[in-house]
XYZ file of C-alpha atoms in Angstrom:
592
model
C -41.412 65.605 -129.874
C -41.371 63.218 -132.861
C -42.791 64.659 -136.054
C -46.029 62.934 -137.099
C -46.414 62.089 -140.781
C -49.382 62.926 -142.994
C -50.183 59.221 -143.104
C -50.618 59.140 -139.353
C -52.900 62.194 -139.372
C -55.121 60.522 -141.964
C -55.102 57.317 -139.949
C -56.143 59.198 -136.787
C -59.270 60.496 -138.548
C -60.242 57.160 -140.087
C -62.767 54.628 -138.711
C -59.904 52.132 -138.549
C -58.208 54.171 -135.813
C -61.401 54.291 -133.733
C -61.756 50.527 -134.070
C -58.153 49.895 -133.047
C -58.400 52.325 -130.133
C -61.508 50.573 -128.812
C -59.862 47.171 -129.185
C -56.759 48.326 -127.347
C -58.771 49.897 -124.540
C -60.779 46.688 -124.098
C -57.568 44.669 -123.810
C -56.592 46.690 -120.731
C -59.948 47.341 -119.083
C -60.899 43.647 -119.106
C -57.568 42.367 -117.816
C -57.613 39.943 -114.887
C -53.831 39.749 -114.583
C -52.379 39.663 -111.054
C -50.938 42.719 -109.347
C -47.267 43.577 -108.810
C -44.450 42.757 -108.824
C -45.328 42.038 -112.448
C -47.498 44.152 -114.697
C -51.246 44.293 -114.092
C -52.081 44.011 -117.784
C -52.201 41.414 -120.501
C -51.743 42.410 -124.110
C -52.617 39.434 -126.302
C -53.399 41.708 -129.257
C -49.994 43.396 -129.150
C -46.642 42.054 -130.380
C -43.858 41.360 -127.871
C -41.210 44.046 -127.320
C -38.316 44.090 -129.772
C -35.018 42.509 -128.695
C -32.574 45.006 -127.233
C -30.250 44.904 -130.241
C -32.981 45.435 -132.844
C -33.884 48.922 -134.085
C -37.201 50.484 -133.122
C -40.131 49.731 -135.371
C -40.639 52.243 -138.207
C -44.393 52.007 -137.749
C -46.276 54.773 -136.063
C -48.513 52.338 -134.221
C -47.203 48.842 -133.554
C -50.628 47.221 -133.753
C -51.164 48.035 -137.476
C -51.019 45.171 -139.951
C -49.186 45.372 -143.265
C -52.466 45.726 -145.194
C -53.604 48.523 -142.887
C -50.317 50.349 -143.357
C -50.595 50.123 -147.143
C -54.182 51.337 -146.997
C -53.203 54.272 -144.797
C -50.379 55.265 -147.138
C -52.739 55.134 -150.117
C -55.220 57.388 -148.314
C -52.384 59.777 -147.491
C -51.277 59.977 -151.126
C -54.847 60.566 -152.264
C -55.296 63.337 -149.718
C -52.022 64.960 -150.760
C -52.969 64.834 -154.466
C -56.361 66.347 -153.727
C -54.741 69.162 -151.775
C -52.298 69.936 -154.565
C -55.100 70.007 -157.148
C -57.052 72.499 -155.046
C -53.969 74.690 -154.760
C -53.481 74.726 -158.534
C -57.064 75.829 -159.053
C -56.751 78.752 -156.626
C -53.265 80.019 -157.509
C -51.377 80.940 -160.665
C -48.894 78.632 -162.316
C -45.885 80.567 -160.995
C -47.015 80.491 -157.383
C -48.183 76.933 -157.788
C -44.727 75.828 -158.900
C -43.108 77.283 -155.773
C -45.729 75.793 -153.460
C -45.407 72.372 -155.064
C -41.632 72.438 -154.617
C -42.022 73.460 -150.966
C -44.693 70.820 -150.326
C -42.500 68.098 -151.809
C -39.575 69.148 -149.638
C -41.686 69.211 -146.450
C -43.290 65.857 -147.267
C -39.872 64.322 -147.914
C -38.511 65.609 -144.606
C -41.540 64.322 -142.688
C -41.232 60.907 -144.289
C -37.553 60.819 -143.364
C -38.376 61.815 -139.788
C -40.759 58.854 -139.403
C -38.951 56.079 -141.219
C -37.126 54.965 -138.093
C -33.956 52.924 -138.334
C -34.746 51.660 -141.832
C -33.484 55.031 -143.092
C -30.216 55.287 -144.931
C -27.170 57.266 -143.867
C -28.666 60.551 -145.076
C -32.020 60.137 -143.334
C -32.872 60.834 -139.725
C -33.758 57.987 -137.371
C -36.435 59.167 -134.961
C -38.314 56.892 -132.608
C -41.879 56.631 -133.952
C -44.941 57.461 -131.891
C -45.859 54.584 -129.535
C -43.120 52.427 -131.096
C -42.082 50.896 -127.750
C -45.148 49.256 -126.269
C -45.412 47.565 -123.922
C -42.287 48.844 -122.158
C -39.518 46.207 -122.201
C -39.593 45.420 -118.466
C -38.268 42.273 -116.892
C -37.603 41.317 -113.260
C -34.398 39.852 -111.873
C -32.677 39.849 -108.462
C -35.579 41.787 -106.894
C -35.039 44.601 -109.391
C -37.231 45.990 -112.148
C -35.067 46.162 -115.255
C -35.510 47.609 -118.747
C -33.950 46.012 -121.793
C -31.766 48.491 -123.725
C -33.654 50.269 -126.498
C -33.180 52.977 -129.118
C -34.663 56.393 -128.458
C -34.428 59.751 -130.242
C -34.188 63.110 -128.504
C -35.348 66.117 -130.541
C -34.792 69.772 -129.738
C -34.820 73.006 -131.688
C -31.836 75.346 -131.786
C -31.590 77.552 -128.720
C -30.456 81.165 -128.967
C -27.115 80.421 -127.314
C -26.403 77.667 -129.858
C -26.590 79.882 -132.935
C -23.320 80.094 -134.843
C -21.693 77.249 -132.880
C -20.597 73.938 -134.322
C -22.526 70.785 -133.539
C -19.575 69.420 -131.574
C -19.280 72.582 -129.461
C -22.956 72.427 -128.525
C -22.978 68.755 -127.533
C -19.778 68.973 -125.503
C -20.928 72.079 -123.594
C -24.643 71.287 -123.177
C -24.751 67.502 -122.762
C -21.932 66.641 -120.399
C -23.100 63.181 -119.405
C -21.023 61.718 -122.251
C -17.390 62.407 -123.271
C -16.512 64.305 -126.446
C -15.197 61.100 -128.047
C -18.651 59.529 -127.772
C -20.348 62.414 -129.574
C -17.717 62.474 -132.328
C -18.164 58.745 -132.877
C -21.960 59.137 -132.863
C -21.832 61.890 -135.477
C -19.566 59.796 -137.669
C -21.977 56.851 -137.362
C -24.870 59.069 -138.468
C -26.914 59.069 -135.259
C -27.072 62.869 -134.914
C -29.026 64.865 -137.469
C -29.907 68.449 -138.349
C -33.300 68.844 -140.013
C -33.309 65.193 -141.020
C -29.844 65.182 -142.557
C -26.704 63.538 -141.223
C -24.024 66.171 -140.609
C -20.485 66.239 -139.288
C -19.139 67.661 -136.013
C -18.090 70.919 -137.713
C -21.586 71.756 -138.975
C -22.689 75.219 -137.771
C -26.144 75.297 -136.148
C -28.561 77.977 -137.352
C -31.762 79.417 -135.946
C -34.730 77.082 -136.471
C -32.633 73.919 -136.876
C -34.074 70.697 -135.461
C -31.372 68.651 -133.729
C -32.084 64.915 -133.397
C -29.972 62.422 -131.471
C -30.728 58.694 -131.548
C -29.330 56.815 -128.555
C -29.159 53.244 -127.364
C -30.503 53.776 -123.842
C -29.447 51.754 -120.810
C -31.732 52.524 -117.866
C -30.580 51.795 -114.316
C -32.661 49.150 -112.531
C -34.997 50.114 -109.710
C -36.618 48.148 -106.927
C -39.188 45.538 -107.916
C -41.379 46.649 -105.013
C -44.850 47.454 -106.383
C -46.486 50.868 -106.315
C -49.034 50.507 -103.515
C -52.539 51.944 -103.850
C -53.784 53.633 -100.654
C -56.942 55.162 -102.132
C -58.533 55.561 -105.563
C -61.659 57.303 -106.823
C -62.824 58.845 -110.095
C -60.475 61.823 -109.770
C -57.445 60.781 -107.755
C -55.090 57.910 -106.948
C -53.179 58.033 -103.656
C -50.115 55.814 -103.975
C -47.322 54.584 -101.725
C -44.230 55.313 -103.832
C -41.335 52.863 -103.454
C -37.934 54.265 -102.608
C -35.397 54.633 -105.406
C -37.920 55.187 -108.221
C -38.067 58.683 -109.793
C -41.488 60.244 -110.289
C -40.941 61.631 -113.798
C -38.774 60.395 -116.664
C -35.515 62.286 -116.218
C -31.829 61.778 -116.866
C -31.043 58.078 -117.271
C -34.581 57.068 -116.266
C -37.594 56.862 -118.565
C -39.613 53.646 -118.263
C -38.276 53.062 -114.739
C -40.270 55.991 -113.352
C -43.511 56.098 -111.374
C -45.579 57.652 -114.164
C -44.356 55.232 -116.844
C -44.838 52.205 -114.590
C -48.411 53.282 -113.834
C -49.142 53.722 -117.547
C -47.697 50.274 -118.234
C -49.937 48.769 -115.550
C -53.099 50.620 -116.601
C -52.723 50.803 -120.366
C -51.601 53.431 -122.912
C -54.835 55.430 -122.638
C -54.193 56.238 -118.965
C -52.688 59.681 -118.353
C -51.349 60.366 -114.830
C -50.960 63.905 -113.450
C -48.727 64.045 -110.343
C -49.817 66.586 -107.734
C -46.881 66.478 -105.314
C -43.251 65.592 -105.800
C -40.973 63.222 -103.933
C -37.246 62.823 -104.500
C -36.157 59.618 -106.190
C -34.818 58.092 -102.966
C -37.784 59.162 -100.805
C -40.727 56.803 -100.367
C -44.302 57.341 -99.282
C -47.557 59.078 -100.123
C -48.010 60.663 -103.534
C -51.121 62.008 -105.234
C -51.662 61.146 -108.909
C -54.677 62.829 -110.499
C -56.631 61.385 -113.398
C -57.323 64.784 -114.955
C -55.773 68.232 -115.189
C -58.686 69.707 -113.247
C -58.223 67.323 -110.312
C -54.475 67.986 -110.278
C -54.996 71.759 -110.261
C -57.505 71.535 -107.415
C -55.151 69.684 -105.071
C -52.151 71.663 -106.288
C -53.853 74.910 -105.308
C -54.575 73.504 -101.842
C -50.923 72.576 -101.371
C -49.747 76.012 -102.541
C -52.191 77.685 -100.160
C -50.722 75.587 -97.314
C -54.088 74.164 -96.348
C -52.630 70.658 -96.606
C -50.464 69.231 -93.818
C -47.853 66.582 -94.451
C -45.798 64.448 -92.105
C -42.642 62.485 -92.759
C -40.751 59.948 -90.692
C -36.947 59.652 -90.757
C -34.284 57.406 -89.260
C -31.415 59.569 -88.035
C -27.968 59.110 -86.521
C -27.695 59.146 -82.732
C -30.092 59.922 -79.899
C -32.375 62.714 -81.052
C -33.528 65.040 -78.223
C -36.852 64.356 -76.569
C -39.676 66.854 -76.703
C -40.587 69.285 -79.450
C -37.758 70.539 -81.660
C -38.435 73.291 -84.194
C -35.716 74.292 -86.672
C -36.278 77.568 -88.498
C -32.885 78.016 -90.138
C -33.023 79.500 -93.683
C -31.906 77.281 -96.558
C -29.809 78.323 -99.554
C -29.205 76.410 -102.779
C -25.414 76.548 -103.119
C -25.367 74.493 -106.337
C -28.594 74.202 -108.346
C -26.775 71.996 -110.854
C -25.900 69.426 -108.178
C -29.134 69.972 -106.237
C -27.091 70.867 -103.167
C -28.508 72.935 -100.305
C -27.370 73.999 -96.851
C -28.317 76.286 -93.968
C -27.336 79.892 -94.697
C -28.384 83.206 -93.163
C -29.057 84.636 -96.631
C -31.170 81.670 -97.696
C -34.935 81.334 -97.970
C -37.004 81.033 -94.814
C -37.695 77.454 -93.765
C -39.270 75.788 -90.749
C -39.580 72.148 -89.710
C -40.994 70.652 -86.513
C -39.485 67.411 -85.190
C -40.514 64.960 -82.473
C -38.703 61.785 -81.523
C -40.815 58.680 -81.918
C -38.246 56.159 -80.643
C -34.571 55.717 -79.855
C -32.781 52.391 -80.270
C -29.372 52.078 -78.532
C -26.310 50.406 -80.077
C -27.268 46.860 -79.080
C -30.406 47.179 -81.189
C -28.501 48.991 -83.911
C -26.229 46.037 -84.584
C -29.182 43.707 -85.140
C -30.946 46.223 -87.354
C -27.803 46.853 -89.372
C -27.377 43.152 -90.061
C -31.036 42.883 -91.049
C -30.884 45.794 -93.466
C -27.315 45.866 -94.748
C -25.495 42.595 -94.226
C -27.149 39.681 -95.984
C -24.516 37.290 -94.663
C -25.752 37.836 -91.142
C -22.246 38.377 -89.809
C -21.880 40.564 -86.775
C -18.865 42.101 -85.094
C -19.426 43.371 -81.618
C -17.007 45.707 -79.882
C -16.068 45.386 -76.233
C -16.772 48.762 -74.711
C -14.595 47.842 -71.775
C -11.408 47.554 -73.836
C -8.534 49.786 -72.912
C -8.410 53.007 -74.892
C -12.135 53.100 -75.591
C -14.730 55.491 -74.260
C -18.198 54.689 -72.982
C -19.533 54.324 -76.497
C -16.993 51.713 -77.513
C -14.911 54.073 -79.665
C -11.171 54.523 -79.278
C -10.060 57.945 -78.107
C -8.139 58.390 -81.357
C -11.265 57.579 -83.389
C -13.287 60.179 -81.518
C -10.673 62.879 -82.100
C -10.735 62.266 -85.856
C -14.406 61.450 -86.152
C -16.602 63.291 -83.657
C -19.730 61.879 -85.279
C -18.605 58.420 -84.098
C -19.767 59.267 -80.567
C -23.394 59.303 -81.752
C -24.332 55.694 -81.253
C -27.645 54.068 -81.983
C -30.358 55.663 -84.075
C -33.654 57.472 -83.637
C -36.960 57.412 -85.496
C -38.110 61.017 -85.836
C -41.405 62.529 -86.946
C -41.023 65.547 -89.241
C -43.574 68.252 -90.056
C -42.291 70.635 -92.774
C -44.124 73.957 -92.480
C -42.435 75.308 -95.606
C -41.454 73.328 -98.677
C -37.821 74.030 -99.539
C -35.799 71.505 -101.522
C -34.229 68.887 -99.213
C -35.584 70.874 -96.257
C -35.942 67.962 -93.819
C -32.560 66.502 -94.765
C -30.775 69.851 -94.429
C -32.398 70.729 -91.084
C -31.609 67.304 -89.626
C -27.997 67.678 -90.745
C -27.787 71.121 -89.152
C -29.151 69.728 -85.870
C -26.370 67.133 -85.837
C -28.608 64.144 -86.605
C -28.511 63.541 -90.376
C -30.565 60.790 -91.941
C -28.553 57.661 -91.328
C -28.070 56.555 -94.954
C -28.282 59.957 -96.659
C -25.808 59.781 -99.592
C -25.276 63.570 -99.579
C -25.983 65.149 -96.203
C -24.485 62.327 -94.105
C -21.375 62.127 -96.253
C -18.167 62.882 -94.386
C -16.164 63.050 -97.608
C -18.297 66.005 -98.706
C -18.992 67.882 -95.459
C -15.999 66.992 -93.305
C -15.959 65.336 -89.901
C -18.579 67.680 -88.421
C -21.118 67.016 -91.188
C -22.299 70.630 -91.249
C -23.427 70.578 -87.615
C -24.375 74.172 -86.667
C -22.203 75.455 -89.525
C -24.569 78.210 -90.679
C -21.791 80.583 -91.723
C -19.614 78.016 -93.518
C -16.603 78.495 -91.265
C -16.024 74.753 -90.868
C -16.567 73.852 -94.540
C -16.935 76.437 -97.297
C -19.513 76.158 -100.060
C -16.748 75.872 -102.649
C -15.141 72.945 -100.827
C -18.456 71.108 -100.521
C -19.294 71.585 -104.210
C -15.824 70.513 -105.329
C -15.827 67.377 -103.190
C -19.283 66.313 -104.328
C -18.413 66.944 -107.985
C -15.313 64.764 -107.721
C -17.197 61.774 -106.400
C -17.210 59.658 -109.565
C -18.914 56.391 -110.294
C -15.635 54.492 -110.485
C -15.372 54.260 -106.721
C -18.008 53.452 -104.122
C -18.807 56.679 -102.294
C -18.844 56.652 -98.518
C -22.422 57.768 -98.831
C -23.463 56.707 -95.357
C -21.340 58.031 -92.520
C -22.017 55.381 -89.923
C -20.560 55.135 -86.480
C -17.769 52.609 -85.779
C -19.358 49.198 -86.034
C -21.328 50.069 -89.200
C -18.456 51.395 -91.325
C -17.234 47.918 -92.204
C -20.736 46.765 -93.104
C -21.230 49.707 -95.417
C -17.929 49.149 -97.197
C -19.134 45.666 -98.082
C -22.041 47.136 -100.024
C -21.694 47.403 -103.763
C -22.419 50.864 -105.138
C -23.322 51.407 -108.773
C -20.006 51.863 -110.561
C -18.275 51.238 -113.872
C -17.702 47.556 -114.624
C -15.036 48.171 -117.259
C -17.265 46.580 -119.924
C -19.006 48.354 -122.802
C -22.208 47.731 -124.750
C -21.633 45.829 -127.999
C -24.226 48.017 -129.759
C -23.277 51.548 -128.699
C -19.936 51.211 -126.842
C -21.501 52.831 -123.769
C -19.655 51.996 -120.517
C -21.780 49.614 -118.460
C -22.603 50.011 -114.772
C -23.044 47.416 -112.095
C -26.315 47.145 -110.209
C -26.886 49.981 -107.725
C -26.038 49.441 -104.087
C -28.650 49.341 -101.369
C -27.988 52.939 -100.345
C -28.667 54.044 -103.932
C -32.118 52.461 -103.865
C -33.250 53.739 -100.491
C -33.268 56.777 -98.249
C -34.622 56.450 -94.733
C -37.109 59.267 -95.232
C -40.766 58.408 -95.786
C -43.825 60.535 -96.590
C -46.160 59.127 -93.950
C -49.322 61.227 -93.917
C -51.229 63.953 -95.773
C -54.338 65.606 -94.399
C -56.572 68.570 -95.073
C -56.138 71.268 -92.422
C -59.926 71.494 -92.018
C -60.301 67.735 -91.602
C -62.030 67.076 -94.936
C -59.728 64.158 -95.755
C -56.613 62.349 -94.533
C -54.418 59.580 -95.943
C -51.748 57.596 -94.132
C -49.348 54.829 -95.108
C -47.847 52.151 -92.910
C -44.475 52.712 -91.293
C -41.637 51.453 -93.507
C -39.707 48.415 -92.321
C -36.639 50.428 -91.316
C -38.777 52.487 -88.883
C -40.149 49.467 -87.008
C -38.524 48.182 -83.797
C -35.589 45.841 -84.436
C -36.037 42.214 -83.523
C -36.103 41.666 -79.789
C -36.758 45.333 -79.003
C -39.974 47.087 -78.015
C -41.063 50.229 -79.811
C -43.961 51.958 -81.577
C -45.388 50.442 -84.743
C -47.857 53.248 -85.449
C -47.800 57.037 -85.262
C -50.420 59.241 -83.653
C -52.050 62.339 -85.115
C -50.291 65.516 -86.189
C -51.694 67.728 -83.454
C -48.583 67.513 -81.268
C -46.375 68.718 -84.106
C -48.853 71.391 -85.160
C -49.046 72.700 -81.598
C -45.244 72.815 -81.385
C -45.128 75.042 -84.463
C -47.997 77.181 -83.190
C -46.284 77.579 -79.818
C -43.107 78.824 -81.470
C -45.078 81.246 -83.622
C -46.800 82.605 -80.496
C -43.427 83.133 -78.805
C -42.138 84.950 -81.872
C -45.241 87.131 -82.010
C -44.823 88.053 -78.338
C -41.154 88.889 -78.924
C -42.030 91.145 -81.853
C -44.742 92.827 -79.808
C -42.271 93.404 -76.952
C -39.753 95.015 -79.291
C -42.437 97.282 -80.718
C -43.552 98.364 -77.251
C -39.955 99.107 -76.252
C -39.463 101.214 -79.380
C -42.654 103.141 -78.641
C -41.464 103.876 -75.092
C -38.094 105.101 -76.350
C -39.778 107.269 -78.964
C -42.049 108.821 -76.320
C -39.047 109.750 -74.173
């Protein structure tokens, strides 16, 4: 967290701050700006965002004028002098001398911490509080983009860092950049210890504050707006777009749900997410307006008194009727976020029910609509010699058994438990992975069987899966979607996010191309949330990829959850009867 100067603390307690706060709030609460895809706010009282190549403002609040800054500094100096005079009156000259020296040193460090990029080579450059407002968004090619900006990360020395050199810590702890980058950054003076520029051989000690100023390049996300399903005084129920992370994390900060909502509603708005969706997953999310409202719903979710339903588009013809998967799930690589079915994993249960199945003729049209903007289409003649009934050559089927699963299904999913990637892992285990899943439908990671009924890892070991996924670099487009025959060529035409070979002129960071379609979307959607006692229920519309393809008939809405709930209850009753039967048999044997 950036260190706040004494000047800012004085400013916070002054009438000037209250006046500015009220003015800023009025600018956002009285806005009549249109809704998405642009921002919902107008900020006539605020300056425009800085150009990407300019350093962040050294001011603590961008809406201060030069006169106000000078006045605040004068008040700060007066307050500091008054404090020192009081200290001299209460303490002896000897103690007073030590305290004065310490106070000067602390004040100097704090001033250095808040001077921003105006600082010299020996002074830290830390992004000031609220220096980047409004966020530097712009829209292009149906994507929400963020202009590159400077940002400072601050962290105190961890126990495992003590006694290590600065270079050792950065290379081992922050592996998203090569060692050469960190060495160059240290030589440029963008990494500091306690406000002082140090070299790569500096040894970190307990209590050290490590600061790293970076020129950030955020990946673009979809320009699709965040839909509002319901809003009251305590809660906002939103329809989250696919491809947008919920929280700032990794390479994403402003291009996250929470930051976008704050940009639309003003800097005084504080969102509190109550449930979590993966970056690629779309659908219903609850965002509370207070900690109390977030805790209330969070406790309901933990107590499992809230039901949730998802809808997924999966490979092949999913079985009709009720399907309940209760295979345990194990995290085989927390670092990669990789999970799979394992007997020694945590208990997990998901109920599935097929909503619709669309055969290959419909698949081709849907694939062109979603993936191939050129509209080209290549049909295969299933009557050709050497092809089976599905239009695949016998040789293809031998090498790719998943190629026999033609068409796709829309499946309703009711997760009874809440394990990470639970729906995706269970669908993979059942042999019907989500059609464009970049991990669990990836033949390069899981092999030709895609983990189908591989609970013991005999087909593909955990080590092999982890190694393959780790090796999938950005320099080549991953075969993230393992389609059947006539969709492979379409997928290969897609452009995945990868290195362009160019570097930023400001920071020498390698630049990426725009993400591919499969990196902005996963065909898994949070469709409905409801209270188990019927107190409330919220539902979103079906996403476009779940609707019937053109020229085909199919459902456009989903019924209630009762069918799925009854399927789970029926399985639980069967299990209870089985347990009771075993107990009775044991009692009979014991009596004999």
